[in-house]
Short mmCIF file of C-alpha atoms in Angstrom, two decimals:
data_model
loop_
_atom_site.label_atom_id
_atom_site.label_comp_id
_atom_site.label_asym_id
_atom_site.label_seq_id
_atom_site.Cartn_x
_atom_site.Cartn_y
_atom_site.Cartn_z
CA MET A 23 139.47 -13.84 16.45
CA ALA A 24 140.47 -15.92 18.95
CA GLU A 25 141.29 -19.09 17.81
CA VAL A 26 141.91 -22.38 19.45
CA THR A 27 144.01 -25.48 18.38
CA LEU A 28 143.33 -29.14 18.18
CA GLU A 29 144.06 -32.63 17.86
CA ARG A 30 146.44 -33.37 14.76
CA GLY A 31 147.22 -29.41 14.78
CA SER A 32 144.22 -28.01 13.05
CA ILE A 33 142.66 -24.57 13.87
CA VAL A 34 139.11 -23.10 14.46
CA PRO A 35 137.26 -20.75 15.60
CA LYS A 36 136.72 -19.56 19.20
CA ASN A 37 133.39 -18.08 17.77
CA LEU A 38 131.66 -20.88 16.61
CA LEU A 39 128.68 -19.32 14.89
CA LYS A 40 130.66 -17.16 12.15
CA HIS A 41 132.96 -20.98 11.94
CA TRP A 42 129.47 -22.89 10.73
CA THR A 43 127.97 -19.82 9.60
CA PRO A 44 128.75 -20.65 5.91
CA ALA A 45 127.50 -24.21 6.25
CA THR A 46 124.15 -22.47 7.80
CA VAL A 47 123.85 -20.40 4.60
CA LEU A 48 124.47 -23.45 2.31
CA MET A 49 121.69 -25.32 4.36
CA ILE A 50 118.93 -22.39 2.97
CA CYS A 51 120.18 -22.66 -0.11
CA VAL A 52 119.68 -26.40 -0.28
CA VAL A 53 116.34 -25.83 1.26
CA LEU A 54 114.60 -23.70 -0.84
CA ALA A 55 116.61 -26.10 -4.28
CA PHE A 56 114.53 -28.04 -3.06
CA PHE A 57 111.32 -25.93 -2.63
CA ASP A 58 112.03 -25.77 -6.38
CA LYS A 59 112.61 -29.10 -7.34
CA ILE A 60 109.15 -30.70 -5.34
CA SER A 61 106.66 -28.33 -4.90
CA ILE A 62 105.91 -29.49 -8.70
CA ALA A 63 104.97 -32.92 -7.38
CA VAL A 64 102.20 -32.19 -5.36
CA LEU A 65 100.83 -30.13 -8.64
CA PHE A 66 100.45 -33.42 -9.91
CA SER A 67 97.07 -34.71 -8.04
CA ASP A 68 95.45 -31.06 -9.02
CA PRO A 69 92.97 -31.02 -11.38
CA THR A 70 93.75 -27.51 -12.83
CA PHE A 71 96.85 -28.37 -13.03
CA GLN A 72 96.44 -31.69 -14.71
CA GLU A 73 94.11 -29.52 -17.53
CA THR A 74 96.34 -26.78 -17.91
CA MET A 75 98.81 -28.99 -18.99
CA GLY A 76 97.38 -31.94 -21.27
CA ALA A 77 98.36 -33.86 -18.74
CA ALA A 78 94.56 -35.50 -17.14
CA GLU A 79 94.80 -38.49 -19.05
CA ASN A 80 98.77 -39.31 -19.29
CA LYS A 81 100.82 -38.70 -16.30
CA SER A 82 103.50 -39.66 -18.29
CA ARG A 83 103.42 -36.05 -19.18
CA LEU A 84 104.08 -34.87 -15.88
CA GLY A 85 106.70 -37.67 -15.30
CA TRP A 86 108.25 -36.02 -17.76
CA LEU A 87 108.22 -32.51 -15.56
CA MET A 88 110.23 -33.65 -12.93
CA THR A 89 112.41 -36.20 -15.28
CA SER A 90 113.54 -32.87 -17.78
CA PHE A 91 114.79 -31.48 -14.78
CA LEU A 92 116.74 -33.92 -13.60
CA LEU A 93 118.13 -35.11 -16.48
CA SER A 94 119.46 -31.86 -17.22
CA TYR A 95 120.01 -31.14 -13.47
CA GLY A 96 122.34 -34.14 -14.10
CA PHE A 97 124.16 -32.96 -17.08
CA SER A 98 124.67 -29.93 -15.46
CA SER A 99 126.03 -30.69 -12.14
CA VAL A 100 128.73 -33.25 -14.23
CA PHE A 101 129.35 -30.79 -16.84
CA LEU A 102 129.64 -27.75 -15.15
CA SER A 103 130.37 -28.39 -11.79
CA PHE A 104 133.97 -27.68 -12.61
CA LEU A 105 133.95 -24.02 -12.63
CA GLY A 106 134.30 -24.62 -9.26
CA ASP A 107 137.57 -25.90 -8.55
CA ILE A 108 138.47 -22.98 -11.41
CA PHE A 109 136.76 -20.08 -9.86
CA SER A 110 134.76 -18.71 -7.10
CA PRO A 111 132.70 -21.22 -5.72
CA LYS A 112 130.05 -17.83 -3.99
CA LYS A 113 130.09 -16.06 -7.17
CA LEU A 114 128.64 -19.04 -8.55
CA ILE A 115 125.86 -20.13 -6.18
CA PHE A 116 125.25 -16.58 -5.95
CA TRP A 117 123.90 -16.07 -9.70
CA SER A 118 122.35 -19.71 -9.48
CA VAL A 119 120.58 -19.04 -6.80
CA LEU A 120 119.35 -15.78 -7.86
CA SER A 121 118.29 -17.31 -11.55
CA TRP A 122 116.41 -20.19 -9.56
CA GLY A 123 114.26 -17.35 -8.26
CA ILE A 124 113.19 -16.09 -11.73
CA LEU A 125 112.93 -19.08 -13.17
CA MET A 126 109.83 -19.95 -10.44
CA ILE A 127 108.64 -16.55 -10.85
CA ILE A 128 108.15 -16.96 -14.78
CA MET A 129 107.40 -20.52 -14.53
CA GLY A 130 104.38 -19.48 -12.04
CA PHE A 131 102.97 -16.54 -15.48
CA THR A 132 103.55 -20.15 -17.59
CA THR A 133 100.46 -21.99 -19.08
CA SER A 134 101.65 -24.38 -21.49
CA TYR A 135 103.08 -27.84 -20.96
CA LYS A 136 105.86 -26.37 -23.45
CA TRP A 137 107.00 -23.81 -22.37
CA MET A 138 106.39 -25.37 -18.41
CA PHE A 139 109.04 -28.24 -20.42
CA ILE A 140 111.89 -25.81 -21.22
CA ASN A 141 111.42 -23.58 -18.00
CA ARG A 142 111.86 -27.33 -15.94
CA ILE A 143 115.23 -27.88 -17.96
CA LEU A 144 116.80 -24.83 -17.43
CA LEU A 145 116.07 -24.46 -13.37
CA GLY A 146 117.62 -28.52 -13.54
CA ILE A 147 120.72 -26.30 -14.97
CA ALA A 148 120.68 -24.04 -12.77
CA GLU A 149 120.42 -25.75 -9.94
CA GLY A 150 123.28 -28.76 -10.71
CA PRO A 151 126.33 -27.81 -9.69
CA LEU A 152 124.94 -26.93 -6.44
CA PHE A 153 125.60 -29.73 -4.32
CA ALA A 154 129.24 -29.73 -6.24
CA LEU A 155 129.85 -26.11 -4.64
CA CYS A 156 128.54 -26.46 -1.92
CA TYR A 157 131.26 -29.61 -1.25
CA SER A 158 133.51 -27.37 -1.90
CA ILE A 159 132.76 -24.92 0.26
CA VAL A 160 133.20 -27.63 3.11
CA LYS A 161 136.38 -28.18 1.82
CA LEU A 162 137.81 -24.98 2.39
CA CYS A 163 135.85 -23.95 5.46
CA TYR A 164 136.58 -27.44 7.75
CA SER A 165 138.79 -29.81 9.03
CA ASP A 166 138.17 -33.75 8.44
CA ARG A 167 136.79 -34.32 11.64
CA GLU A 168 134.38 -31.81 10.64
CA GLN A 169 133.15 -32.23 7.20
CA ALA A 170 130.68 -34.77 7.93
CA ARG A 171 128.70 -32.75 9.87
CA ALA A 172 129.32 -29.34 8.19
CA SER A 173 128.30 -31.84 5.00
CA THR A 174 125.16 -32.99 6.83
CA MET A 175 124.34 -29.38 7.93
CA PHE A 176 123.46 -28.57 4.15
CA ILE A 177 122.10 -32.10 3.14
CA LEU A 178 119.73 -31.53 5.69
CA GLY A 179 118.13 -28.96 3.33
CA THR A 180 117.08 -31.56 1.40
CA PRO A 181 114.57 -33.61 4.60
CA ILE A 182 113.66 -29.74 5.68
CA GLY A 183 112.85 -28.39 2.34
CA ALA A 184 110.40 -31.82 2.09
CA SER A 185 108.48 -31.42 5.45
CA LEU A 186 108.20 -27.53 4.54
CA GLY A 187 108.10 -27.26 0.95
CA PHE A 188 105.14 -29.96 0.26
CA PRO A 189 102.62 -28.62 3.04
CA ILE A 190 103.70 -25.64 2.43
CA THR A 191 102.53 -26.54 -1.55
CA ALA A 192 99.77 -28.00 -0.12
CA TYR A 193 98.37 -25.00 1.76
CA VAL A 194 98.46 -22.50 -1.18
CA LEU A 195 97.30 -24.97 -3.61
CA ALA A 196 94.74 -25.14 -0.92
CA HIS A 197 93.84 -21.29 -0.49
CA TYR A 198 94.69 -20.08 -3.88
CA ASP A 199 95.77 -21.75 -6.58
CA TRP A 200 98.92 -23.57 -8.48
CA HIS A 201 100.61 -20.68 -10.14
CA THR A 202 100.90 -18.81 -6.33
CA THR A 203 102.45 -21.60 -5.27
CA PHE A 204 105.17 -20.76 -7.68
CA PHE A 205 105.33 -16.99 -7.04
CA VAL A 206 105.43 -17.85 -3.12
CA MET A 207 108.42 -20.58 -3.70
CA GLY A 208 110.21 -17.84 -5.99
CA ALA A 209 109.84 -14.53 -3.89
CA LEU A 210 111.26 -16.81 -1.15
CA THR A 211 114.33 -18.51 -3.07
CA LEU A 212 115.22 -14.49 -4.27
CA VAL A 213 115.55 -13.81 -0.80
CA ALA A 214 118.26 -16.66 -0.36
CA THR A 215 120.24 -14.36 -2.69
CA VAL A 216 121.11 -12.18 0.17
CA LEU A 217 121.57 -14.87 2.76
CA VAL A 218 124.00 -15.73 0.00
CA HIS A 219 125.90 -12.56 -0.65
CA PHE A 220 126.68 -11.25 3.22
CA GLY A 221 126.96 -15.27 4.62
CA LEU A 222 129.38 -16.62 2.30
CA LYS A 223 131.70 -13.64 3.07
CA GLY A 224 135.16 -14.26 3.45
CA VAL A 225 134.96 -17.37 1.50
CA GLU A 226 137.08 -17.74 -1.65
CA VAL A 227 139.88 -19.64 -3.02
CA SER A 228 143.25 -17.19 -3.04
CA GLY A 229 144.90 -17.23 -6.03
CA ARG A 230 148.32 -19.77 -5.32
CA GLN A 231 145.30 -22.13 -5.21
CA LYS A 232 143.97 -20.95 -8.03
CA LYS A 233 146.41 -21.05 -10.15
CA ALA A 234 147.79 -24.70 -8.84
CA VAL A 235 144.57 -25.97 -9.54
CA LYS A 236 144.58 -25.09 -13.19
CA THR A 237 148.02 -26.24 -13.33
CA ASP A 238 147.23 -28.97 -12.03
CA HIS A 239 143.43 -29.91 -13.09
CA LYS A 240 144.21 -32.24 -15.86
CA GLU A 241 146.91 -34.69 -14.27
CA ASN A 242 144.18 -34.63 -10.73
CA LEU A 243 141.44 -35.22 -13.04
CA ARG A 244 142.93 -38.23 -14.94
CA THR A 245 144.45 -39.48 -11.29
CA LEU A 246 140.59 -39.16 -10.42
CA MET A 247 139.06 -41.14 -13.03
CA SER A 248 141.45 -44.31 -12.80
CA ASN A 249 140.51 -44.55 -8.85
CA LYS A 250 138.22 -47.30 -8.46
CA ALA A 251 136.55 -46.42 -4.57
CA PHE A 252 135.62 -43.43 -6.14
CA TRP A 253 133.59 -44.67 -9.35
CA LEU A 254 131.44 -47.63 -6.38
CA VAL A 255 130.35 -45.19 -4.48
CA CYS A 256 129.60 -43.04 -7.84
CA PHE A 257 127.54 -46.27 -8.43
CA PHE A 258 125.93 -46.83 -4.96
CA ASN A 259 124.93 -43.06 -5.09
CA ILE A 260 122.64 -43.77 -7.86
CA ALA A 261 120.60 -45.68 -5.87
CA LEU A 262 120.28 -43.53 -3.30
CA MET A 263 119.23 -40.60 -5.58
CA THR A 264 116.64 -42.79 -7.13
CA TYR A 265 115.23 -43.81 -4.23
CA LEU A 266 114.97 -39.56 -3.46
CA TRP A 267 113.36 -38.65 -6.61
CA GLY A 268 110.81 -42.08 -6.90
CA LEU A 269 109.46 -40.47 -3.20
CA ASN A 270 109.52 -36.84 -3.88
CA SER A 271 108.05 -37.63 -7.48
CA TRP A 272 105.01 -40.09 -6.70
CA ILE A 273 104.76 -40.70 -2.86
CA PRO A 274 102.12 -37.96 -2.40
CA THR A 275 99.99 -38.50 -5.55
CA TYR A 276 100.64 -42.52 -4.12
CA LEU A 277 99.27 -41.29 -0.08
CA MET A 278 96.21 -39.89 -1.79
CA GLU A 279 95.91 -42.27 -4.98
CA GLU A 280 96.71 -45.63 -3.40
CA LYS A 281 96.44 -45.34 0.72
CA GLY A 282 93.25 -42.83 0.62
CA PHE A 283 95.55 -39.92 1.93
CA ASN A 284 92.89 -36.73 1.48
CA LEU A 285 95.12 -32.71 0.53
CA LYS A 286 94.29 -31.49 3.98
CA GLU A 287 95.88 -34.96 5.83
CA PHE A 288 98.91 -35.20 3.24
CA GLY A 289 99.50 -31.65 3.93
CA THR A 290 99.51 -32.54 7.80
CA LEU A 291 101.25 -35.81 8.03
CA SER A 292 103.67 -35.14 5.21
CA MET A 293 106.23 -33.46 7.60
CA ILE A 294 106.51 -36.22 10.03
CA PRO A 295 108.48 -38.80 7.66
CA PHE A 296 110.80 -35.99 6.10
CA ILE A 297 111.16 -35.17 10.28
CA GLY A 298 112.67 -38.60 10.62
CA MET A 299 115.26 -38.23 7.64
CA LEU A 300 116.29 -35.27 9.54
CA ILE A 301 116.71 -37.19 12.57
CA GLY A 302 118.74 -40.09 10.62
CA GLU A 303 120.82 -36.80 9.35
CA ILE A 304 122.10 -35.10 12.35
CA GLY A 305 122.30 -38.82 13.84
CA GLY A 306 124.37 -40.05 11.68
CA ALA A 307 126.84 -37.07 11.41
CA LEU A 308 127.03 -37.28 15.05
CA PHE A 309 128.15 -40.55 15.08
CA SER A 310 129.66 -40.95 12.31
CA ASP A 311 132.19 -37.84 13.19
CA ARG A 312 132.50 -38.90 16.77
CA PHE A 313 132.50 -42.39 17.15
CA THR A 314 134.03 -44.40 13.58
CA VAL A 315 136.68 -42.93 10.82
CA ARG A 316 134.81 -45.44 8.66
CA ARG A 317 131.82 -44.78 6.62
CA ALA A 318 130.90 -46.87 4.33
CA PRO A 319 129.56 -49.79 6.78
CA GLN A 320 126.61 -46.55 7.86
CA VAL A 321 126.13 -45.73 4.42
CA PHE A 322 125.60 -49.54 3.69
CA ILE A 323 122.95 -50.66 6.32
CA GLY A 324 121.93 -46.70 5.79
CA LEU A 325 120.35 -47.34 2.04
CA LEU A 326 119.37 -50.67 3.15
CA GLY A 327 117.20 -50.38 5.64
CA ALA A 328 115.23 -47.74 4.00
CA GLY A 329 114.69 -50.37 1.06
CA ILE A 330 113.48 -52.19 3.23
CA ALA A 331 111.32 -50.01 5.47
CA MET A 332 109.91 -48.73 1.66
CA TYR A 333 108.76 -51.54 0.67
CA LEU A 334 107.42 -52.53 4.09
CA MET A 335 105.35 -49.46 3.38
CA VAL A 336 103.56 -51.34 0.87
CA LEU A 337 102.35 -53.77 2.91
CA VAL A 338 100.24 -51.88 5.19
CA THR A 339 97.05 -50.65 4.91
CA SER A 340 96.38 -48.51 7.91
CA ASN A 341 97.33 -44.51 7.66
CA VAL A 342 99.07 -44.88 10.80
CA MET A 343 101.43 -47.64 9.75
CA VAL A 344 101.81 -46.10 6.45
CA ILE A 345 103.38 -43.06 7.67
CA THR A 346 105.33 -45.15 10.54
CA MET A 347 106.96 -47.21 7.28
CA MET A 348 107.76 -44.61 5.64
CA THR A 349 109.42 -42.24 8.54
CA ILE A 350 111.43 -45.70 8.57
CA SER A 351 112.84 -45.61 5.67
CA SER A 352 113.29 -41.82 5.02
CA MET A 353 115.53 -41.91 8.67
CA MET A 354 117.53 -44.97 7.67
CA TRP A 355 117.84 -43.38 4.59
CA GLY A 356 119.15 -39.75 6.43
CA ILE A 357 121.45 -41.82 8.10
CA CYS A 358 123.01 -43.03 4.93
CA VAL A 359 123.17 -39.64 3.27
CA SER A 360 124.93 -38.09 6.48
CA ALA A 361 128.07 -39.81 6.15
CA VAL A 362 128.35 -40.36 2.26
CA PHE A 363 129.81 -37.24 1.47
CA ALA A 364 132.34 -37.92 4.12
CA LEU A 365 132.67 -41.43 2.29
CA LEU A 366 133.71 -39.56 -0.70
CA SER A 367 135.67 -37.04 0.63
CA ARG A 368 138.23 -40.90 1.96
CA VAL A 369 138.47 -42.15 -1.65
CA SER A 370 138.89 -38.48 -3.80
CA GLU A 371 141.51 -35.95 -3.89
CA LYS A 372 141.12 -32.79 -2.33
CA GLU A 373 142.55 -30.96 -5.45
CA VAL A 374 139.92 -32.11 -7.59
CA ALA A 375 136.64 -32.15 -5.30
CA THR A 376 134.32 -29.95 -6.43
CA THR A 377 134.27 -31.91 -10.08
CA ALA A 378 134.24 -35.32 -7.91
CA GLY A 379 131.39 -33.84 -6.21
CA GLY A 380 130.10 -32.59 -9.72
CA ILE A 381 130.75 -36.07 -11.22
CA PHE A 382 129.21 -37.64 -7.69
CA ASN A 383 126.01 -35.48 -7.93
CA GLY A 384 125.69 -36.03 -11.64
CA LEU A 385 125.82 -38.71 -12.79
CA ALA A 386 123.47 -40.36 -9.75
CA ASN A 387 121.00 -37.12 -10.80
CA PHE A 388 121.47 -38.00 -14.22
CA ALA A 389 121.30 -41.66 -13.88
CA SER A 390 117.89 -41.25 -12.08
CA ALA A 391 116.35 -38.86 -13.94
CA ILE A 392 114.33 -41.63 -15.51
CA VAL A 393 112.75 -43.10 -12.73
CA PRO A 394 109.67 -40.66 -12.32
CA VAL A 395 108.26 -41.19 -15.78
CA LEU A 396 109.29 -44.76 -15.50
CA ILE A 397 107.23 -45.13 -12.35
CA ALA A 398 104.64 -43.30 -14.31
CA TYR A 399 104.59 -46.15 -16.58
CA ILE A 400 105.33 -49.16 -14.46
CA VAL A 401 101.93 -47.94 -12.76
CA MET A 402 100.33 -47.38 -16.25
CA ALA A 403 101.70 -50.62 -17.11
CA THR A 404 100.71 -52.81 -14.48
CA GLY A 405 97.59 -50.47 -13.00
CA ASP A 406 99.33 -50.83 -9.06
CA PHE A 407 100.76 -48.29 -7.46
CA ASP A 408 102.63 -50.44 -5.16
CA THR A 409 104.29 -52.43 -8.20
CA GLY A 410 106.20 -48.65 -8.70
CA ILE A 411 107.19 -47.84 -4.73
CA ILE A 412 108.22 -51.48 -5.03
CA PHE A 413 110.34 -51.46 -7.67
CA LEU A 414 112.08 -48.05 -5.39
CA ALA A 415 112.47 -50.13 -2.67
CA LEU A 416 114.57 -52.80 -4.48
CA VAL A 417 116.35 -50.96 -6.48
CA ALA A 418 117.21 -49.73 -2.62
CA ILE A 419 118.39 -52.72 -1.33
CA VAL A 420 119.79 -54.49 -4.58
CA GLY A 421 121.80 -51.16 -4.51
CA SER A 422 123.48 -50.69 -1.11
CA LEU A 423 125.25 -54.39 -1.88
CA ILE A 424 127.72 -52.49 -4.41
CA LEU A 425 129.25 -51.12 -0.86
CA VAL A 426 129.88 -54.53 0.22
CA PRO A 427 133.41 -54.20 -1.53
CA LEU A 428 134.97 -50.98 0.88
CA ILE A 429 132.86 -52.23 3.66
CA ARG A 430 136.14 -53.18 5.18
CA ARG A 431 138.80 -50.16 4.07
CA TYR A 432 136.54 -47.13 4.03
#
């Protein structure tokens, strides 16, 4: 296959379609993973699901279904992602995706809170290493000047998954029942295993690289642990993920119970903010790769703007303004997240890419796991849903300040 030489001596395939296929497949995996993560949030407002789960009078039980997933997800991401530095990340992703589909189908047959809770924990363990494995494959396949775009391609699975997952789940729920929503998501996830098998062919770590990684991994890990810039980015990511999980766990219920949206309106309008997030991620990635080598300023401004717009969303009253503020907030979050993995790459070494990605992603998800149930308790204690959303906005605004020491250098 013909190749072209670019600046700094880098080589990229002339066949752009083939070149970007791995990133596209990773994006599809994240889309399906996000379906699995957030589809249950739509069910939080379904009376039949609430009654089956014994949560009609106790919202904290619903919050724990999301929190249990996030705790196991964060634990798995921190403590299992290192496997991607030692074994084939491609094979690990394949078996991971297969297990998600099986678990979603099992959840469709589940009729007790206890087993739904257990299955959500298992799903979190299975999905935990995904972002770290995606990050590792991006480091293997793409040059430094391509990594914001390649990382953003799989990160795009977040808004795409939410923009499609919420209305698809709402549609299935409106026309069938909550059991069927799990069966649909499970079937879609199982189809993704075929795409992983064929789309990631040729993505492999050489035997020599594996041997070197195994030999030097302890030393590289020791260096990573003493990297102050790496830890600042990790702590920043806690605020970033707190925003995301608060948004995806309670925004459907918030819009319907506090702002007066009905299920049909929510299913139709819920796509708009996540389309804004998608636009923010694409625009942010193109800007980050083409016009700047410093990623920290963009990441800082993005989360700060997301928090301010979310606070304004609480203050407005009309449905049009609520969706507008939520869209601006989501778009700013997208601008932020489009460069955050490229920033992580700047502050960490390639030899521990998957470990760094696992700690980065896992620590944030583990620490933010309490947010869904914490918001439930805030709402029950104050009797005001707005208070829970204001809490998310403040976390984003204060969390953005963590990056201030890195703005001038990174």
